[in-house]
Tab-separated table of N, CA, C and O in Angstrom:
chain	number	residue	atom	x	y	z
A	1	GLN	N	1.268	7.701	20.132
A	1	GLN	CA	1.029	8.463	18.900
A	1	GLN	C	1.010	7.513	17.705
A	1	GLN	O	1.939	6.767	17.483
A	2	VAL	N	-0.069	7.569	16.947
A	2	VAL	CA	-0.211	6.703	15.784
A	2	VAL	C	0.706	7.179	14.662
A	2	VAL	O	0.757	8.376	14.354
A	3	GLN	N	1.435	6.234	14.097
A	3	GLN	CA	2.285	6.547	12.953
A	3	GLN	C	2.215	5.437	11.928
A	3	GLN	O	2.250	4.257	12.261
A	4	LEU	N	2.129	5.831	10.669
A	4	LEU	CA	2.280	4.931	9.537
A	4	LEU	C	3.327	5.559	8.631
A	4	LEU	O	3.127	6.675	8.154
A	5	VAL	N	4.420	4.848	8.429
A	5	VAL	CA	5.526	5.405	7.664
A	5	VAL	C	5.813	4.505	6.472
A	5	VAL	O	6.292	3.377	6.624
A	6	GLU	N	5.538	5.037	5.290
A	6	GLU	CA	5.806	4.296	4.062
A	6	GLU	C	7.251	4.491	3.625
A	6	GLU	O	7.834	5.559	3.865
A	7	SER	N	7.782	3.476	2.975
A	7	SER	CA	9.140	3.561	2.434
A	7	SER	C	9.250	2.636	1.242
A	7	SER	O	8.377	1.791	1.006
A	8	GLY	N	10.333	2.791	0.492
A	8	GLY	CA	10.595	1.904	-0.628
A	8	GLY	C	10.283	2.485	-1.988
A	8	GLY	O	10.543	1.850	-3.010
A	9	GLY	N	9.707	3.670	-2.023
A	9	GLY	CA	9.426	4.285	-3.304
A	9	GLY	C	10.694	4.721	-4.011
A	9	GLY	O	11.783	4.709	-3.435
A	10	GLY	N	10.545	5.077	-5.269
A	10	GLY	CA	11.709	5.535	-6.031
A	10	GLY	C	11.413	5.552	-7.511
A	10	GLY	O	10.264	5.414	-7.932
A	11	LEU	N	12.468	5.705	-8.282
A	11	LEU	CA	12.387	5.745	-9.736
A	11	LEU	C	12.807	4.383	-10.290
A	11	LEU	O	13.900	3.906	-9.974
A	12	VAL	N	11.929	3.783	-11.095
A	12	VAL	CA	12.235	2.508	-11.726
A	12	VAL	C	11.857	2.571	-13.198
A	12	VAL	O	11.091	3.451	-13.613
A	13	GLN	N	12.376	1.633	-13.958
A	13	GLN	CA	12.039	1.530	-15.368
A	13	GLN	C	10.806	0.660	-15.542
A	13	GLN	O	10.508	-0.207	-14.716
A	14	SER	N	10.090	0.913	-16.601
A	14	SER	CA	8.924	0.108	-16.935
A	14	SER	C	9.328	-1.370	-17.003
A	14	SER	O	10.359	-1.713	-17.585
A	15	GLY	N	8.501	-2.226	-16.379
A	15	GLY	CA	8.782	-3.652	-16.354
A	15	GLY	C	9.526	-4.128	-15.126
A	15	GLY	O	9.587	-5.328	-14.857
A	16	GLU	N	10.097	-3.198	-14.379
A	16	GLU	CA	10.856	-3.566	-13.189
A	16	GLU	C	9.932	-3.747	-11.975
A	16	GLU	O	8.718	-3.571	-12.071
A	17	SER	N	10.554	-4.121	-10.865
A	17	SER	CA	9.801	-4.396	-9.638
A	17	SER	C	10.231	-3.456	-8.515
A	17	SER	O	11.329	-2.907	-8.539
A	18	LEU	N	9.339	-3.331	-7.545
A	18	LEU	CA	9.605	-2.494	-6.378
A	18	LEU	C	8.753	-3.027	-5.229
A	18	LEU	O	7.624	-3.486	-5.463
A	19	THR	N	9.296	-2.967	-4.032
A	19	THR	CA	8.521	-3.367	-2.860
A	19	THR	C	8.395	-2.192	-1.904
A	19	THR	O	9.403	-1.605	-1.496
A	20	LEU	N	7.163	-1.864	-1.580
A	20	LEU	CA	6.894	-0.813	-0.615
A	20	LEU	C	6.659	-1.428	0.767
A	20	LEU	O	6.122	-2.535	0.870
A	21	SER	N	7.036	-0.688	1.794
A	21	SER	CA	6.779	-1.098	3.171
A	21	SER	C	6.053	0.021	3.897
A	21	SER	O	6.220	1.195	3.566
A	22	CYS	N	5.268	-0.367	4.868
A	22	CYS	CA	4.581	0.605	5.717
A	22	CYS	C	4.709	0.118	7.156
A	22	CYS	O	4.121	-0.905	7.526
A	23	ALA	N	5.483	0.837	7.939
A	23	ALA	CA	5.710	0.475	9.337
A	23	ALA	C	4.728	1.217	10.226
A	23	ALA	O	4.619	2.444	10.141
A	24	ALA	N	4.031	0.474	11.071
A	24	ALA	CA	2.990	1.059	11.914
A	24	ALA	C	3.417	1.066	13.379
A	24	ALA	O	4.167	0.184	13.830
A	25	SER	N	2.913	2.033	14.108
A	25	SER	CA	3.151	2.105	15.545
A	25	SER	C	2.049	2.926	16.194
A	25	SER	O	1.354	3.695	15.518
A	26	GLY	N	1.875	2.728	17.498
A	26	GLY	CA	0.905	3.530	18.236
A	26	GLY	C	-0.500	2.962	18.278
A	26	GLY	O	-1.400	3.603	18.847
A	27	PHE	N	-0.713	1.802	17.702
A	27	PHE	CA	-2.017	1.139	17.767
A	27	PHE	C	-1.799	-0.366	17.606
A	27	PHE	O	-0.706	-0.806	17.262
A	28	THR	N	-2.845	-1.138	17.855
A	28	THR	CA	-2.741	-2.593	17.781
A	28	THR	C	-2.868	-3.038	16.334
A	28	THR	O	-3.957	-3.337	15.822
A	29	PHE	N	-1.725	-3.085	15.689
A	29	PHE	CA	-1.662	-3.344	14.245
A	29	PHE	C	-2.404	-4.617	13.853
A	29	PHE	O	-3.108	-4.631	12.838
A	30	SER	N	-2.274	-5.653	14.636
A	30	SER	CA	-2.817	-6.958	14.261
A	30	SER	C	-4.345	-6.988	14.214
A	30	SER	O	-4.922	-7.939	13.685
A	31	ARG	N	-4.984	-5.976	14.734
A	31	ARG	CA	-6.450	-5.925	14.721
A	31	ARG	C	-7.000	-5.189	13.506
A	31	ARG	O	-8.192	-5.269	13.222
A	32	PHE	N	-6.140	-4.470	12.833
A	32	PHE	CA	-6.586	-3.592	11.761
A	32	PHE	C	-6.399	-4.229	10.384
A	32	PHE	O	-5.371	-4.853	10.102
A	33	ALA	N	-7.395	-4.045	9.506
A	33	ALA	CA	-7.180	-4.302	8.088
A	33	ALA	C	-6.250	-3.212	7.557
A	33	ALA	O	-6.242	-2.086	8.083
A	34	MET	N	-5.492	-3.558	6.546
A	34	MET	CA	-4.545	-2.604	5.969
A	34	MET	C	-4.767	-2.496	4.467
A	34	MET	O	-5.091	-3.489	3.806
A	35	SER	N	-4.586	-1.308	3.954
A	35	SER	CA	-4.764	-1.089	2.528
A	35	SER	C	-3.640	-0.214	1.986
A	35	SER	O	-3.037	0.569	2.724
A	36	TRP	N	-3.419	-0.368	0.704
A	36	TRP	CA	-2.569	0.550	-0.054
A	36	TRP	C	-3.464	1.310	-1.023
A	36	TRP	O	-4.310	0.708	-1.705
A	37	TYR	N	-3.278	2.612	-1.061
A	37	TYR	CA	-3.939	3.491	-2.009
A	37	TYR	C	-2.859	4.182	-2.829
A	37	TYR	O	-1.693	4.213	-2.445
A	38	ARG	N	-3.272	4.776	-3.931
A	38	ARG	CA	-2.324	5.587	-4.696
A	38	ARG	C	-3.060	6.773	-5.303
A	38	ARG	O	-4.270	6.717	-5.542
A	39	GLN	N	-2.297	7.813	-5.536
A	39	GLN	CA	-2.835	9.006	-6.170
A	39	GLN	C	-1.857	9.492	-7.221
A	39	GLN	O	-0.735	9.913	-6.893
A	40	ALA	N	-2.297	9.413	-8.464
A	40	ALA	CA	-1.478	9.890	-9.577
A	40	ALA	C	-1.719	11.383	-9.777
A	40	ALA	O	-2.762	11.909	-9.364
A	41	PRO	N	-0.790	12.066	-10.415
A	41	PRO	CA	-0.944	13.505	-10.643
A	41	PRO	C	-2.251	13.818	-11.362
A	41	PRO	O	-2.557	13.215	-12.399
A	42	GLY	N	-3.036	14.710	-10.790
A	42	GLY	CA	-4.275	15.134	-11.413
A	42	GLY	C	-5.428	14.154	-11.292
A	42	GLY	O	-6.484	14.365	-11.890
A	43	LYS	N	-5.226	13.089	-10.512
A	43	LYS	CA	-6.276	12.080	-10.375
A	43	LYS	C	-6.668	11.918	-8.911
A	43	LYS	O	-5.952	12.338	-8.004
A	44	GLU	N	-7.802	11.278	-8.702
A	44	GLU	CA	-8.254	11.018	-7.355
A	44	GLU	C	-7.494	9.829	-6.752
A	44	GLU	O	-6.979	8.986	-7.476
A	45	ARG	N	-7.463	9.799	-5.445
A	45	ARG	CA	-6.843	8.679	-4.757
A	45	ARG	C	-7.666	7.421	-5.012
A	45	ARG	O	-8.896	7.443	-4.942
A	46	GLU	N	-6.989	6.314	-5.301
A	46	GLU	CA	-7.700	5.075	-5.586
A	46	GLU	C	-7.148	3.925	-4.747
A	46	GLU	O	-5.964	3.895	-4.412
A	47	LEU	N	-8.038	2.994	-4.444
A	47	LEU	CA	-7.657	1.809	-3.681
A	47	LEU	C	-6.881	0.851	-4.576
A	47	LEU	O	-7.323	0.536	-5.685
A	48	VAL	N	-5.751	0.377	-4.077
A	48	VAL	CA	-4.912	-0.543	-4.829
A	48	VAL	C	-5.093	-1.974	-4.312
A	48	VAL	O	-5.313	-2.903	-5.090
A	49	ALA	N	-4.971	-2.146	-2.997
A	49	ALA	CA	-5.044	-3.498	-2.425
A	49	ALA	C	-5.395	-3.419	-0.950
A	49	ALA	O	-5.073	-2.428	-0.285
A	50	THR	N	-6.044	-4.468	-0.468
A	50	THR	CA	-6.436	-4.557	0.937
A	50	THR	C	-6.114	-5.946	1.457
A	50	THR	O	-6.237	-6.928	0.724
A	51	ILE	N	-5.729	-6.007	2.719
A	51	ILE	CA	-5.477	-7.287	3.373
A	51	ILE	C	-6.153	-7.271	4.732
A	51	ILE	O	-6.115	-6.263	5.446
A	52	SER	N	-6.788	-8.371	5.086
A	52	SER	CA	-7.468	-8.451	6.375
A	52	SER	C	-6.455	-8.564	7.509
A	52	SER	O	-5.261	-8.786	7.276
A	53	SER	N	-6.932	-8.447	8.721
A	53	SER	CA	-6.048	-8.425	9.879
A	53	SER	C	-5.235	-9.707	10.023
A	53	SER	O	-4.081	-9.675	10.451
A	54	SER	N	-5.825	-10.825	9.629
A	54	SER	CA	-5.154	-12.123	9.762
A	54	SER	C	-4.480	-12.580	8.482
A	54	SER	O	-3.955	-13.695	8.422
A	55	SER	N	-4.503	-11.741	7.477
A	55	SER	CA	-3.969	-12.058	6.133
A	55	SER	C	-4.817	-13.080	5.385
A	55	SER	O	-4.413	-13.549	4.332
A	56	GLN	N	-5.985	-13.389	5.920
A	56	GLN	CA	-6.814	-14.426	5.298
A	56	GLN	C	-7.425	-13.959	3.975
A	56	GLN	O	-7.636	-14.747	3.070
A	57	THR	N	-7.692	-12.661	3.880
A	57	THR	CA	-8.366	-12.129	2.701
A	57	THR	C	-7.566	-10.987	2.103
A	57	THR	O	-7.100	-10.102	2.832
A	58	THR	N	-7.417	-11.031	0.800
A	58	THR	CA	-6.797	-9.925	0.069
A	58	THR	C	-7.686	-9.557	-1.117
A	58	THR	O	-8.376	-10.406	-1.676
A	59	ASN	N	-7.649	-8.291	-1.468
A	59	ASN	CA	-8.387	-7.805	-2.625
A	59	ASN	C	-7.529	-6.812	-3.383
A	59	ASN	O	-6.726	-6.087	-2.781
A	60	TYR	N	-7.726	-6.773	-4.690
A	60	TYR	CA	-6.904	-5.923	-5.538
A	60	TYR	C	-7.757	-5.167	-6.540
A	60	TYR	O	-8.787	-5.662	-7.007
A	61	ALA	N	-7.297	-3.988	-6.902
A	61	ALA	CA	-7.893	-3.280	-8.019
A	61	ALA	C	-7.603	-4.065	-9.292
A	61	ALA	O	-6.557	-4.706	-9.420
A	62	ASP	N	-8.532	-4.005	-10.226
A	62	ASP	CA	-8.350	-4.749	-11.475
A	62	ASP	C	-7.062	-4.348	-12.184
A	62	ASP	O	-6.420	-5.178	-12.824
A	63	SER	N	-6.685	-3.099	-12.048
A	63	SER	CA	-5.519	-2.595	-12.765
A	63	SER	C	-4.204	-3.183	-12.274
A	63	SER	O	-3.190	-3.105	-12.970
A	64	VAL	N	-4.201	-3.791	-11.078
A	64	VAL	CA	-2.951	-4.332	-10.539
A	64	VAL	C	-3.012	-5.837	-10.290
A	64	VAL	O	-2.004	-6.438	-9.906
A	65	LYS	N	-4.156	-6.445	-10.513
A	65	LYS	CA	-4.289	-7.894	-10.277
A	65	LYS	C	-3.269	-8.670	-11.103
A	65	LYS	O	-3.076	-8.408	-12.286
A	66	GLY	N	-2.629	-9.614	-10.447
A	66	GLY	CA	-1.623	-10.426	-11.123
A	66	GLY	C	-0.243	-9.790	-11.147
A	66	GLY	O	0.733	-10.466	-11.493
A	67	ARG	N	-0.150	-8.508	-10.796
A	67	ARG	CA	1.157	-7.835	-10.792
A	67	ARG	C	1.590	-7.428	-9.383
A	67	ARG	O	2.781	-7.443	-9.065
A	68	PHE	N	0.632	-7.048	-8.551
A	68	PHE	CA	0.938	-6.565	-7.197
A	68	PHE	C	0.498	-7.607	-6.168
A	68	PHE	O	-0.499	-8.305	-6.359
A	69	THR	N	1.233	-7.681	-5.071
A	69	THR	CA	0.887	-8.570	-3.973
A	69	THR	C	0.999	-7.815	-2.656
A	69	THR	O	2.056	-7.238	-2.357
A	70	ILE	N	-0.078	-7.833	-1.893
A	70	ILE	CA	-0.064	-7.218	-0.567
A	70	ILE	C	0.170	-8.314	0.467
A	70	ILE	O	-0.359	-9.427	0.350
A	71	SER	N	0.963	-8.001	1.474
A	71	SER	CA	1.219	-8.948	2.549
A	71	SER	C	1.481	-8.163	3.833
A	71	SER	O	1.666	-6.942	3.789
A	72	ARG	N	1.504	-8.862	4.942
A	72	ARG	CA	1.746	-8.186	6.211
A	72	ARG	C	2.489	-9.115	7.164
A	72	ARG	O	2.402	-10.341	7.047
A	73	ASP	N	3.186	-8.511	8.083
A	73	ASP	CA	3.881	-9.228	9.152
A	73	ASP	C	3.420	-8.590	10.461
A	73	ASP	O	3.904	-7.502	10.821
A	74	ASN	N	2.499	-9.242	11.132
A	74	ASN	CA	1.952	-8.649	12.357
A	74	ASN	C	2.991	-8.563	13.473
A	74	ASN	O	2.906	-7.686	14.330
A	75	ALA	N	3.967	-9.446	13.446
A	75	ALA	CA	5.024	-9.389	14.454
A	75	ALA	C	5.893	-8.145	14.290
A	75	ALA	O	6.441	-7.630	15.261
A	76	LYS	N	5.981	-7.663	13.064
A	76	LYS	CA	6.782	-6.463	12.779
A	76	LYS	C	5.913	-5.228	12.582
A	76	LYS	O	6.433	-4.152	12.290
A	77	SER	N	4.594	-5.394	12.689
A	77	SER	CA	3.664	-4.268	12.471
A	77	SER	C	3.944	-3.575	11.142
A	77	SER	O	4.023	-2.335	11.072
A	78	THR	N	4.088	-4.370	10.116
A	78	THR	CA	4.450	-3.836	8.803
A	78	THR	C	3.596	-4.487	7.721
A	78	THR	O	3.335	-5.689	7.761
A	79	VAL	N	3.187	-3.675	6.771
A	79	VAL	CA	2.481	-4.163	5.594
A	79	VAL	C	3.335	-3.857	4.370
A	79	VAL	O	4.040	-2.834	4.340
A	80	TYR	N	3.278	-4.743	3.397
A	80	TYR	CA	4.122	-4.625	2.203
A	80	TYR	C	3.257	-4.592	0.952
A	80	TYR	O	2.130	-5.082	0.923
A	81	LEU	N	3.833	-4.031	-0.096
A	81	LEU	CA	3.224	-4.100	-1.415
A	81	LEU	C	4.334	-4.435	-2.401
A	81	LEU	O	5.172	-3.599	-2.705
A	82	GLN	N	4.309	-5.683	-2.864
A	82	GLN	CA	5.254	-6.118	-3.895
A	82	GLN	C	4.661	-5.752	-5.245
A	82	GLN	O	3.549	-6.179	-5.575
A	83	MET	N	5.396	-4.967	-6.023
A	83	MET	CA	4.904	-4.498	-7.310
A	83	MET	C	5.814	-5.008	-8.401
A	83	MET	O	7.008	-4.666	-8.436
A	84	ASN	N	5.264	-5.824	-9.285
A	84	ASN	CA	6.022	-6.380	-10.408
A	84	ASN	C	5.492	-5.834	-11.721
A	84	ASN	O	4.367	-5.314	-11.782
A	85	SER	N	6.287	-5.963	-12.746
A	85	SER	CA	5.885	-5.540	-14.098
A	85	SER	C	5.304	-4.130	-14.073
A	85	SER	O	4.213	-3.882	-14.612
A	86	LEU	N	6.015	-3.223	-13.479
A	86	LEU	CA	5.508	-1.859	-13.325
A	86	LEU	C	5.313	-1.180	-14.664
A	86	LEU	O	6.085	-1.377	-15.621
A	87	LYS	N	4.249	-0.389	-14.740
A	87	LYS	CA	3.888	0.344	-15.936
A	87	LYS	C	3.951	1.836	-15.657
A	87	LYS	O	3.934	2.275	-14.509
A	88	LEU	N	3.977	2.607	-16.734
A	88	LEU	CA	3.984	4.065	-16.591
A	88	LEU	C	2.790	4.535	-15.758
A	88	LEU	O	2.912	5.459	-14.951
A	89	ASP	N	1.638	3.877	-15.946
A	89	ASP	CA	0.416	4.266	-15.241
A	89	ASP	C	0.466	3.991	-13.741
A	89	ASP	O	-0.429	4.422	-13.009
A	90	ASP	N	1.471	3.262	-13.301
A	90	ASP	CA	1.608	3.003	-11.864
A	90	ASP	C	2.288	4.160	-11.137
A	90	ASP	O	2.391	4.138	-9.904
A	91	THR	N	2.751	5.136	-11.881
A	91	THR	CA	3.371	6.306	-11.270
A	91	THR	C	2.363	7.024	-10.376
A	91	THR	O	1.280	7.403	-10.836
A	92	ALA	N	2.709	7.195	-9.111
A	92	ALA	CA	1.783	7.801	-8.150
A	92	ALA	C	2.458	7.912	-6.792
A	92	ALA	O	3.536	7.337	-6.577
A	93	ILE	N	1.805	8.627	-5.919
A	93	ILE	CA	2.175	8.563	-4.504
A	93	ILE	C	1.360	7.429	-3.895
A	93	ILE	O	0.139	7.381	-4.077
A	94	TYR	N	2.038	6.543	-3.200
A	94	TYR	CA	1.395	5.374	-2.599
A	94	TYR	C	1.260	5.594	-1.096
A	94	TYR	O	2.231	5.940	-0.422
A	95	TYR	N	0.059	5.380	-0.607
A	95	TYR	CA	-0.254	5.585	0.806
A	95	TYR	C	-0.722	4.279	1.436
A	95	TYR	O	-1.443	3.504	0.805
A	96	CYS	N	-0.376	4.063	2.684
A	96	CYS	CA	-0.976	2.952	3.401
A	96	CYS	C	-2.015	3.495	4.381
A	96	CYS	O	-1.940	4.640	4.837
A	97	LYS	N	-2.984	2.653	4.624
A	97	LYS	CA	-4.111	3.021	5.475
A	97	LYS	C	-4.428	1.870	6.400
A	97	LYS	O	-4.486	0.719	5.962
A	98	ALA	N	-4.621	2.181	7.662
A	98	ALA	CA	-5.071	1.199	8.645
A	98	ALA	C	-6.527	1.498	8.957
A	98	ALA	O	-6.884	2.664	9.171
A	99	HIS	N	-7.375	0.480	8.970
A	99	HIS	CA	-8.782	0.746	9.232
A	99	HIS	C	-9.425	-0.356	10.036
A	99	HIS	O	-9.223	-1.554	9.793
A	100	LEU	N	-10.198	0.069	11.018
A	100	LEU	CA	-11.027	-0.815	11.827
A	100	LEU	C	-12.306	-0.038	12.082
A	100	LEU	O	-13.203	-0.039	11.251
A	101	PHE	N	-12.425	0.648	13.201
A	101	PHE	CA	-13.547	1.578	13.412
A	101	PHE	C	-13.109	3.005	13.105
A	101	PHE	O	-13.935	3.891	12.944
A	102	VAL	N	-11.812	3.191	13.020
A	102	VAL	CA	-11.222	4.467	12.614
A	102	VAL	C	-10.218	4.178	11.510
A	102	VAL	O	-9.877	3.028	11.255
A	103	ALA	N	-9.773	5.223	10.869
A	103	ALA	CA	-8.793	5.071	9.802
A	103	ALA	C	-7.586	5.942	10.073
A	103	ALA	O	-7.730	7.108	10.487
A	104	TYR	N	-6.416	5.361	9.848
A	104	TYR	CA	-5.164	6.099	9.952
A	104	TYR	C	-4.459	6.034	8.608
A	104	TYR	O	-4.463	4.992	7.953
A	105	TRP	N	-3.822	7.151	8.250
A	105	TRP	CA	-3.127	7.241	6.960
A	105	TRP	C	-1.662	7.577	7.164
A	105	TRP	O	-1.306	8.332	8.075
A	106	GLY	N	-0.846	7.062	6.275
A	106	GLY	CA	0.534	7.491	6.207
A	106	GLY	C	0.643	8.703	5.302
A	106	GLY	O	-0.341	9.153	4.713
A	107	LYS	N	1.875	9.215	5.169
A	107	LYS	CA	2.090	10.424	4.370
A	107	LYS	C	2.466	10.110	2.932
A	107	LYS	O	2.526	11.019	2.105
A	108	GLY	N	2.722	8.845	2.643
A	108	GLY	CA	2.944	8.444	1.273
A	108	GLY	C	4.397	8.328	0.865
A	108	GLY	O	5.290	8.910	1.478
A	109	THR	N	4.609	7.554	-0.192
A	109	THR	CA	5.927	7.415	-0.805
A	109	THR	C	5.733	7.457	-2.317
A	109	THR	O	4.796	6.866	-2.855
A	110	LEU	N	6.614	8.156	-3.000
A	110	LEU	CA	6.460	8.392	-4.435
A	110	LEU	C	7.095	7.264	-5.240
A	110	LEU	O	8.251	6.902	-5.017
A	111	VAL	N	6.311	6.740	-6.162
A	111	VAL	CA	6.799	5.754	-7.120
A	111	VAL	C	6.712	6.368	-8.507
A	111	VAL	O	5.641	6.816	-8.927
A	112	THR	N	7.832	6.410	-9.196
A	112	THR	CA	7.875	6.941	-10.551
A	112	THR	C	8.372	5.850	-11.478
A	112	THR	O	9.454	5.292	-11.271
A	113	VAL	N	7.573	5.555	-12.483
A	113	VAL	CA	7.936	4.541	-13.465
A	113	VAL	C	8.257	5.254	-14.776
A	113	VAL	O	7.427	5.984	-15.314
A	114	ALA	N	9.467	5.040	-15.256
A	114	ALA	CA	9.927	5.693	-16.475
A	114	ALA	C	10.022	4.671	-17.611
A	114	ALA	O	10.242	3.480	-17.375
A	115	SER	N	9.873	5.174	-18.820
A	115	SER	CA	9.949	4.272	-19.983
A	115	SER	C	11.385	4.021	-20.389
A	115	SER	O	12.298	4.725	-19.949
């Protein structure tokens, strides 16, 4: 059974840092590209960051470049999102996605940034 379980969300103050984790199981994690998406209240889901299966390539949304870092540990079947200098606009539910020829989604973790 495929599972993606996000964790690490919570309430933080503007300017602080948070690291999200997404633990995968039920598929060959090391073959899949992984992404983080987010959905803010009243907005569409948007792509935040992507990492290739070998960690060779990463891409970021312009809104998070220089502040967020995506990484993965294939031995642990886990992908991370290090978020620094958090802003109010980063408040959202954060989802991880595994994609190759199919896509799997987690259920999300809520990040709330307060002033």
